[in-house]
Coordinates of C-alpha atoms and ligand atoms in Angstrom, one line a residue:
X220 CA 5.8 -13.5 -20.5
X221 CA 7.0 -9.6 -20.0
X222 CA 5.5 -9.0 -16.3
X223 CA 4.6 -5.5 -15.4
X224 CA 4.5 -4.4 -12.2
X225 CA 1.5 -2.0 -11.1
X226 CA 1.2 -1.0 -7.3
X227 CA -0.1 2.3 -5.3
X228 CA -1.2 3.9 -1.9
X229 CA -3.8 6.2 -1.1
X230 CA -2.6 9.7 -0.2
X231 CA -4.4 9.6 3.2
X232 CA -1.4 9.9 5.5
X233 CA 2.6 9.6 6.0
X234 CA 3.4 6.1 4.8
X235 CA 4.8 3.6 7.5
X236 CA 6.2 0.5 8.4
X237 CA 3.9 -1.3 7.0
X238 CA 4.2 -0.1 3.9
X239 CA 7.3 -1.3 3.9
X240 CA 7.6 -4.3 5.0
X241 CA 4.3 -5.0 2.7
X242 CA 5.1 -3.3 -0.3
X243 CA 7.6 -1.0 -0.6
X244 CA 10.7 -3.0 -0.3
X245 CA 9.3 -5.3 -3.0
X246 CA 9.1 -2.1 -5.3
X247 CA 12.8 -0.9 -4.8
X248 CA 13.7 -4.6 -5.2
X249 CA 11.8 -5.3 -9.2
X250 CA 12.6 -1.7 -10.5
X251 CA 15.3 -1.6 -12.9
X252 CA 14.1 -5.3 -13.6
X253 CA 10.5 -4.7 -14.7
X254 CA 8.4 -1.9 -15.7
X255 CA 7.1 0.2 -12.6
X256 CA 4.2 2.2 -12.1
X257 CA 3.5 3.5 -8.7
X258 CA 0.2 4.7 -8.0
X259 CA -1.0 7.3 -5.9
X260 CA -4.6 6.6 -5.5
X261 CA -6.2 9.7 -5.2
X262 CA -9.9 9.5 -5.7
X263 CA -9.4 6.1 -3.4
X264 CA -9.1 8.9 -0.7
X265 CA -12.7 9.5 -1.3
X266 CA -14.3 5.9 -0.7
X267 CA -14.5 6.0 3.2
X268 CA -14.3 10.2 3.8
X269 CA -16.5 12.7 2.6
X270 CA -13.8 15.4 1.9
X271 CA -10.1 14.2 0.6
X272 CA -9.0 16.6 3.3
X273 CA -5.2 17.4 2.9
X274 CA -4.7 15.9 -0.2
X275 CA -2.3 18.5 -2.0
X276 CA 0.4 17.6 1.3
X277 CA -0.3 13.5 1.4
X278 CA 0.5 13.4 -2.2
X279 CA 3.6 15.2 -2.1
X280 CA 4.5 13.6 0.7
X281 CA 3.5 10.1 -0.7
X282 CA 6.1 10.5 -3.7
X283 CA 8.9 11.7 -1.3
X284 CA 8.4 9.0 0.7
X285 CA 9.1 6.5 -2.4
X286 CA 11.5 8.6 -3.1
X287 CA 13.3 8.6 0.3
X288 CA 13.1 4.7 0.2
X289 CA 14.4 3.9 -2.8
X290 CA 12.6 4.3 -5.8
X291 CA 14.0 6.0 -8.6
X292 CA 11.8 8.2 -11.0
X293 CA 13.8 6.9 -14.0
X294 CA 13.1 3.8 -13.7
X295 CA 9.3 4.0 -12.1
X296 CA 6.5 5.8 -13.2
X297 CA 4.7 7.5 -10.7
X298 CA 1.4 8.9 -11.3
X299 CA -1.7 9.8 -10.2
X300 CA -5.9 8.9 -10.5
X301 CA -6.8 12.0 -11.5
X302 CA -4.4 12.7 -13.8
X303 CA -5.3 10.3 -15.8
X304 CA -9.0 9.9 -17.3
X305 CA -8.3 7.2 -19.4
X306 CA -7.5 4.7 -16.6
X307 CA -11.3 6.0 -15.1
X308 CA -12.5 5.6 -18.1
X309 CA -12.4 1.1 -17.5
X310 CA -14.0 1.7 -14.7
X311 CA -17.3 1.7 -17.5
X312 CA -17.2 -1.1 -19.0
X313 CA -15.8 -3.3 -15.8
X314 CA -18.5 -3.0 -13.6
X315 CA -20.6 -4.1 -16.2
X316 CA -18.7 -7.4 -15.2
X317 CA -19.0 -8.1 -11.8
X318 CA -22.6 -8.2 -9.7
X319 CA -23.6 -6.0 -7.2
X320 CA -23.7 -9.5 -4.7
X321 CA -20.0 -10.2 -5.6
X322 CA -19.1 -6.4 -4.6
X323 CA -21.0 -6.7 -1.2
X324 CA -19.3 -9.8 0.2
X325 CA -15.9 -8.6 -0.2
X326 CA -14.2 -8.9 3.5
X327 CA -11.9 -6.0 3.1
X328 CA -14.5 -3.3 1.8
X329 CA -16.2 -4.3 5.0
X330 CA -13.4 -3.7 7.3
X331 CA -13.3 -0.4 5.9
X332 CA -16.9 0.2 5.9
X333 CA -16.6 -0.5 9.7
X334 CA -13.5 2.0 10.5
X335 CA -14.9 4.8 7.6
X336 CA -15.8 8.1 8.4
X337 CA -18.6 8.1 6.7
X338 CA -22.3 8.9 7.6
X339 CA -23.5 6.3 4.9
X340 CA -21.9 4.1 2.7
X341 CA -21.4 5.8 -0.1
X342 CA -21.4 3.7 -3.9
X343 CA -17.8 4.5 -4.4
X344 CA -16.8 2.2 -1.7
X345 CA -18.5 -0.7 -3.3
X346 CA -17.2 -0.5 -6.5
X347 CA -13.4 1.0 -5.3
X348 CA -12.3 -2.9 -6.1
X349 CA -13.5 -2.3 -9.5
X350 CA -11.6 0.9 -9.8
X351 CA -8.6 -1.2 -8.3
X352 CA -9.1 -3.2 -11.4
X353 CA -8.8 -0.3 -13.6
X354 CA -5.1 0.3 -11.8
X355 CA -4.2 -2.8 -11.9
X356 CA -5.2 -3.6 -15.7
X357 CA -4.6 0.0 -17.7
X358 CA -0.5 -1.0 -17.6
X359 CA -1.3 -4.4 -17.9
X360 CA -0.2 -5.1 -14.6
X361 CA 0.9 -9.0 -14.0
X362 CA 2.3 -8.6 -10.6
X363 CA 1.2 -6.6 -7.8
X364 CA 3.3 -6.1 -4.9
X365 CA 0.1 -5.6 -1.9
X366 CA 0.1 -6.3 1.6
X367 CA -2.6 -9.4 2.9
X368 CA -5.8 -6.8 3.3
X369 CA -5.4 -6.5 -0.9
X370 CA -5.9 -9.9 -1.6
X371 CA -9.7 -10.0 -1.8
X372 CA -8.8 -7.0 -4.4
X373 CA -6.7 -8.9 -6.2
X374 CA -9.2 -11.2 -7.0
X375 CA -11.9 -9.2 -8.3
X376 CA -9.0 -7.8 -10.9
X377 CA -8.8 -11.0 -12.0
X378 CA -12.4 -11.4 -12.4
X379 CA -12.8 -8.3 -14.5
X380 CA -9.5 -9.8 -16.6
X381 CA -11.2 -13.2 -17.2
X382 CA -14.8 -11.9 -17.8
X383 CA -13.7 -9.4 -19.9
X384 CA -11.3 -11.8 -21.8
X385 CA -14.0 -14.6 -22.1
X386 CA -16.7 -11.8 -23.4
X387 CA -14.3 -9.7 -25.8
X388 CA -11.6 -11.5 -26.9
X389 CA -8.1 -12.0 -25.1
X390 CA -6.3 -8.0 -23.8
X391 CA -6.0 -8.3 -20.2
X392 CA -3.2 -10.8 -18.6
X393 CA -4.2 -12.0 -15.3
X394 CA -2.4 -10.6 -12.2
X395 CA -1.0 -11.5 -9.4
X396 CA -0.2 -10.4 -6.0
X397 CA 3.1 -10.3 -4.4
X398 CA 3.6 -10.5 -0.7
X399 CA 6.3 -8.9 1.2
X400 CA 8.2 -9.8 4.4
X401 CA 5.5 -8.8 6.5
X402 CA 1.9 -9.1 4.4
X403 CA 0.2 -7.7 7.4
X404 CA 1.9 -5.4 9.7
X405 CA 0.3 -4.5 13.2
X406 CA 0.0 -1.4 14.6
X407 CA 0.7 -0.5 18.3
X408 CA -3.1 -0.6 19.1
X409 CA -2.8 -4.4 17.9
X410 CA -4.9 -3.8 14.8
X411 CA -3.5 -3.4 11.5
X412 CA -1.2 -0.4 11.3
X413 CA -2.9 2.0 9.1
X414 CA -2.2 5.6 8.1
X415 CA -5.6 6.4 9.1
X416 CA -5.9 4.6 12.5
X417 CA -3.2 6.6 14.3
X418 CA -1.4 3.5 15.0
X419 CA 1.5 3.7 12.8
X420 CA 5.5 4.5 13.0
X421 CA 5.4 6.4 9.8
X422 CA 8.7 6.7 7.8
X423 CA 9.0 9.9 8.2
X424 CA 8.9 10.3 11.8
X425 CA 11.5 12.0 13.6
X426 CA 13.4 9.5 16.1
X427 CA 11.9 11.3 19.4
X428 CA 8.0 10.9 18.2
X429 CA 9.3 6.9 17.1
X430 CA 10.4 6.8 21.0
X431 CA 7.3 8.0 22.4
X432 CA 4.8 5.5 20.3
X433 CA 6.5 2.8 21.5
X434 CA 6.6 4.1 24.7
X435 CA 3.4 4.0 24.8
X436 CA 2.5 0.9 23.2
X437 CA 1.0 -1.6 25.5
X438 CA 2.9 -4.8 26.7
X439 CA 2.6 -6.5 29.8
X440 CA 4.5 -7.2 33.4
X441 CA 6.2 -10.4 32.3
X442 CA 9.9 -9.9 33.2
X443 CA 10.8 -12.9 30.3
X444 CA 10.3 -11.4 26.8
X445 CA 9.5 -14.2 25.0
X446 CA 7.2 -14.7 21.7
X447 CA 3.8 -15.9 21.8
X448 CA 1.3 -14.3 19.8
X449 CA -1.7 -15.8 21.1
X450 CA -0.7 -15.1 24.6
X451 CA 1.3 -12.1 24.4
X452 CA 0.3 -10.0 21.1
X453 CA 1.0 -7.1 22.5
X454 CA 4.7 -8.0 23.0
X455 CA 4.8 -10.6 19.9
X456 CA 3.9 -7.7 18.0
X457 CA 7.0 -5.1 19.1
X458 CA 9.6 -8.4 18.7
X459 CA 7.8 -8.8 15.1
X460 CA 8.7 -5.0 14.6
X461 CA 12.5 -5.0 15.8
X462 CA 12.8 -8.3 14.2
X463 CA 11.9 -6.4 11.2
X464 CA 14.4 -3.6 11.4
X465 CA 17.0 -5.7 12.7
X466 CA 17.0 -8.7 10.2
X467 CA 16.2 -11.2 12.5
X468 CA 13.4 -13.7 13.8
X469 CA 11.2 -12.3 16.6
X470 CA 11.9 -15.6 18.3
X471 CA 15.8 -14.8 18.4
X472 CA 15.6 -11.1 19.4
X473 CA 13.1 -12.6 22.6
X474 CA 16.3 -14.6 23.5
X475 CA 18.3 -12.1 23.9
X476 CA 16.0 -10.0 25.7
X477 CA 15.7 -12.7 28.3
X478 CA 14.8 -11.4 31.4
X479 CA 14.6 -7.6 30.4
X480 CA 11.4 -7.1 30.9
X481 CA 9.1 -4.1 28.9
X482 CA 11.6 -1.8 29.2
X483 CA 14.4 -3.2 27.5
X484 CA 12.0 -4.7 25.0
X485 CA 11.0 -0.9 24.0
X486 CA 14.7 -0.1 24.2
X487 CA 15.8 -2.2 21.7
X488 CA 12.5 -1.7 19.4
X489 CA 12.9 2.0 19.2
X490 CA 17.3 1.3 18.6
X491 CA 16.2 -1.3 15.8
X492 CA 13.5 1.2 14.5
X493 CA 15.5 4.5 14.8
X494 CA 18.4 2.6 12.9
X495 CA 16.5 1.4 10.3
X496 CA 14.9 4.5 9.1
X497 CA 17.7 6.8 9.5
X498 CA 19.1 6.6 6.2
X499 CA 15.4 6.9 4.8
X500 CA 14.6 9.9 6.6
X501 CA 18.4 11.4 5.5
X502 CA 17.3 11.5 2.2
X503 CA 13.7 12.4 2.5
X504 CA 15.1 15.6 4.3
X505 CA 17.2 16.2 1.1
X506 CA 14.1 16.4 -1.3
X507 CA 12.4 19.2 -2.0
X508 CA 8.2 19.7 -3.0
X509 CA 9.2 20.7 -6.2
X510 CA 11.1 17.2 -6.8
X511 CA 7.6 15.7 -5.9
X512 CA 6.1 17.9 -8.4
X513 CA 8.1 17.3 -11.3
X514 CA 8.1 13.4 -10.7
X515 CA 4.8 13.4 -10.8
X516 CA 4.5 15.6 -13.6
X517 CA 6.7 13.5 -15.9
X518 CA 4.9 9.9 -14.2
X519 CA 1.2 11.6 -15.4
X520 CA 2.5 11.8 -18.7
X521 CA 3.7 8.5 -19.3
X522 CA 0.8 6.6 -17.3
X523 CA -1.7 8.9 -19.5
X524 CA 0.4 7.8 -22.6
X525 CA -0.1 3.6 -21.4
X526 CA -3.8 4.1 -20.1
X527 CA -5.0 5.4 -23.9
X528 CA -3.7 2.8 -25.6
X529 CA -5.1 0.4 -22.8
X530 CA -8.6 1.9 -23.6
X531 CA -8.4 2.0 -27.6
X532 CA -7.9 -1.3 -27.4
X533 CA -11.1 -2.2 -24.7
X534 CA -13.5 0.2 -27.2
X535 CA -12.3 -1.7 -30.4
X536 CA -12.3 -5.4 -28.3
X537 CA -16.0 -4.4 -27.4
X538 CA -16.9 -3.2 -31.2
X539 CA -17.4 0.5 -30.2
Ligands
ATP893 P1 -5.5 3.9 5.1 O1 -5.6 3.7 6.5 O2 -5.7 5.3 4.6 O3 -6.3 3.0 4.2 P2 -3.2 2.2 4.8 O4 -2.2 2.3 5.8 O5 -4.2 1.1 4.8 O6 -4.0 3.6 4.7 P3 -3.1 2.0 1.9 O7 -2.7 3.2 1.1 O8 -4.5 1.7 2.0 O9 -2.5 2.2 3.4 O10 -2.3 0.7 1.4 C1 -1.2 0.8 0.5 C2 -0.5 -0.5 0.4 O11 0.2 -0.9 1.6 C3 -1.4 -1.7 0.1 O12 -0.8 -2.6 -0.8 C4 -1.6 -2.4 1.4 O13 -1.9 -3.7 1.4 C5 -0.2 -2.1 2.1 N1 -0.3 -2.1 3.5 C6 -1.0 -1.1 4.2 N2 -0.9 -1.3 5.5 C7 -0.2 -2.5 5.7 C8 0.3 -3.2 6.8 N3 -0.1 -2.9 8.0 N4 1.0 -4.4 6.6 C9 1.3 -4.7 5.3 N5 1.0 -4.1 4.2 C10 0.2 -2.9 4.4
MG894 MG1 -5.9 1.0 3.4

């Protein structure tokens, strides 16, 4: 089978380690291997805020961010909702295929009904999993690099696929997710780090603002560093982090923090961080707005190009 990969972030916010360890490094790794697309899921912004707020600035700095770590415009497509009306045009016939009681028990559109800035609920945050769909399936995406909160996602895509296979006749292939290093990354309040939460080291933070999160990051007064997440998630959680950065188990870098204490934990967290991200944040400073611009201007193009043909071939499946 000729697997596509299909993944995307909302322009909400700087992306951040989580990202990374999620998704992100997963991307780098397929492309050149597999067809890319990379969205950047604009009208998502809209399913928990009433105003997209900065959305110009997020974008942009969405695609240098992918750009700083790694991906390269001539071999990913990178492109954007509402650029493309073709890909919003599934969303039509998809919801006609899933019920409003399979919408309202999905687990992640509730933990974002409970942190949304919203007055009220609004529609678009039940159906955004549908819309998801419409990513996912307008490239014919097979594999879906996602962090753990997009599994329940995941799923309703390959609802939509099978109904809409089973009802029409065979077009869509059914996906699957693809988990990173870390599928879900915590942030330094303990929950999961988010752009919107203000709980994240965002890639492009300078080393100084990296310093003072962790700084202030809670931990405990346990001279031994050691890792136990049910006890200690508060430290578990900054070992998981350097870990990360430094290629090793949490479990190992404890060791060798012995006796240390907070302070050295921190120490070495923000060294492991700061290290890490340095050559990401070397290149990101070398980019320019109007790179953003034109990678996204060529990315629109292409996706617009694959989410027509996607839809002639739904209206002729369904006999339109
Ligand atoms: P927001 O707070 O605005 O929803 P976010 O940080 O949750 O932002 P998204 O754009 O919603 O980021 O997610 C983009 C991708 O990154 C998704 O595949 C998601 O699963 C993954 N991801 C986001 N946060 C994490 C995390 N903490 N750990 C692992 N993967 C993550
Ligand atoms: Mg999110």
């Amino acid at each position: 089978m000729n697997d596509v990969v299909l993944t995307g972030d909302r322009p909400t916010g700087p992306l951040h380690l989580g990202h990374y360890f999620g998704s992100l490094a997963n991307r780098v790794e397929l492309q050149g291997r597999l067809p890319l697309y990379v969205l950047v899921a604009d009208y998502q912004v809209i399913t928990d805020r009433d105003v997209p707020g900065e959305i110009r600035r997020h974008t942009t700095g969405l695609v240098l961010d992918q750009l700083a770590t790694g991906i390269d415009p001539a071999r990913a497509t990178i492109f954007q909702h509402s650029a493309i009306p073709e890909l919003n045009q599934l969303l039509l016939p998809f919801l006609s295929l899933v019920s409003v009681a399979e919408l309202g028990r999905n687990p992640t559109v509730k933990d974002e009904i409970a942190h949304s800035s919203q007055r009220a609920v609004s529609g678009l945050m039940f159906t955004y999993p549908v819309h998801q769909a419409a990513d996912i399936l307008f490239c014919k995406g097979t594999l879906v690099p996602v962090g753990k909160d997009q599994l329940p996602h995941l799923e309703v895509a390959r609802l939509v696929a099978r109904r809409f296979n089973e009802r029409y006749g065979p077009v869509f292939p059914l996906p699957e997710a693809m988990m990173g290093a870390q599928p879900l990354l915590k942030g330094l309040d303990g929950g999961k780090m988010s752009k919107s939460r203000g709980n994240a080291i965002a890639l492009s933070a300078t080393e100084d603002e990296t310093a003072a999160l962790i700084r202030k990051a809670r931990t405990d007064s346990e001279r031994l560093i050691t890792f136990d997440e049910e006890r200690r998630p508060e430290v578990a959680n900054l070992l998981t982090l350097g870990g990360l950065c430094l290629g090793r188990t949490p479990r190992e870098l404890a060791e060798e923090i012995g006796d240390g204490g907070a302070a050295t934990l921190k120490r070495v967290v923000t060294e492991a961080v700061n290290e890490f991200l340095r050559p990401i944040r070397k290149r990101r400073a070398e980019l320019s707005e109007a790179d953003a611009r034109r990678v996204l201007a060529e990315g629109n193009e292409r996706a617009r190009e694959r989410a027509a043909r996607t839809l002639e071939e739904v209206r002729s499946a369904m006999g339109f």
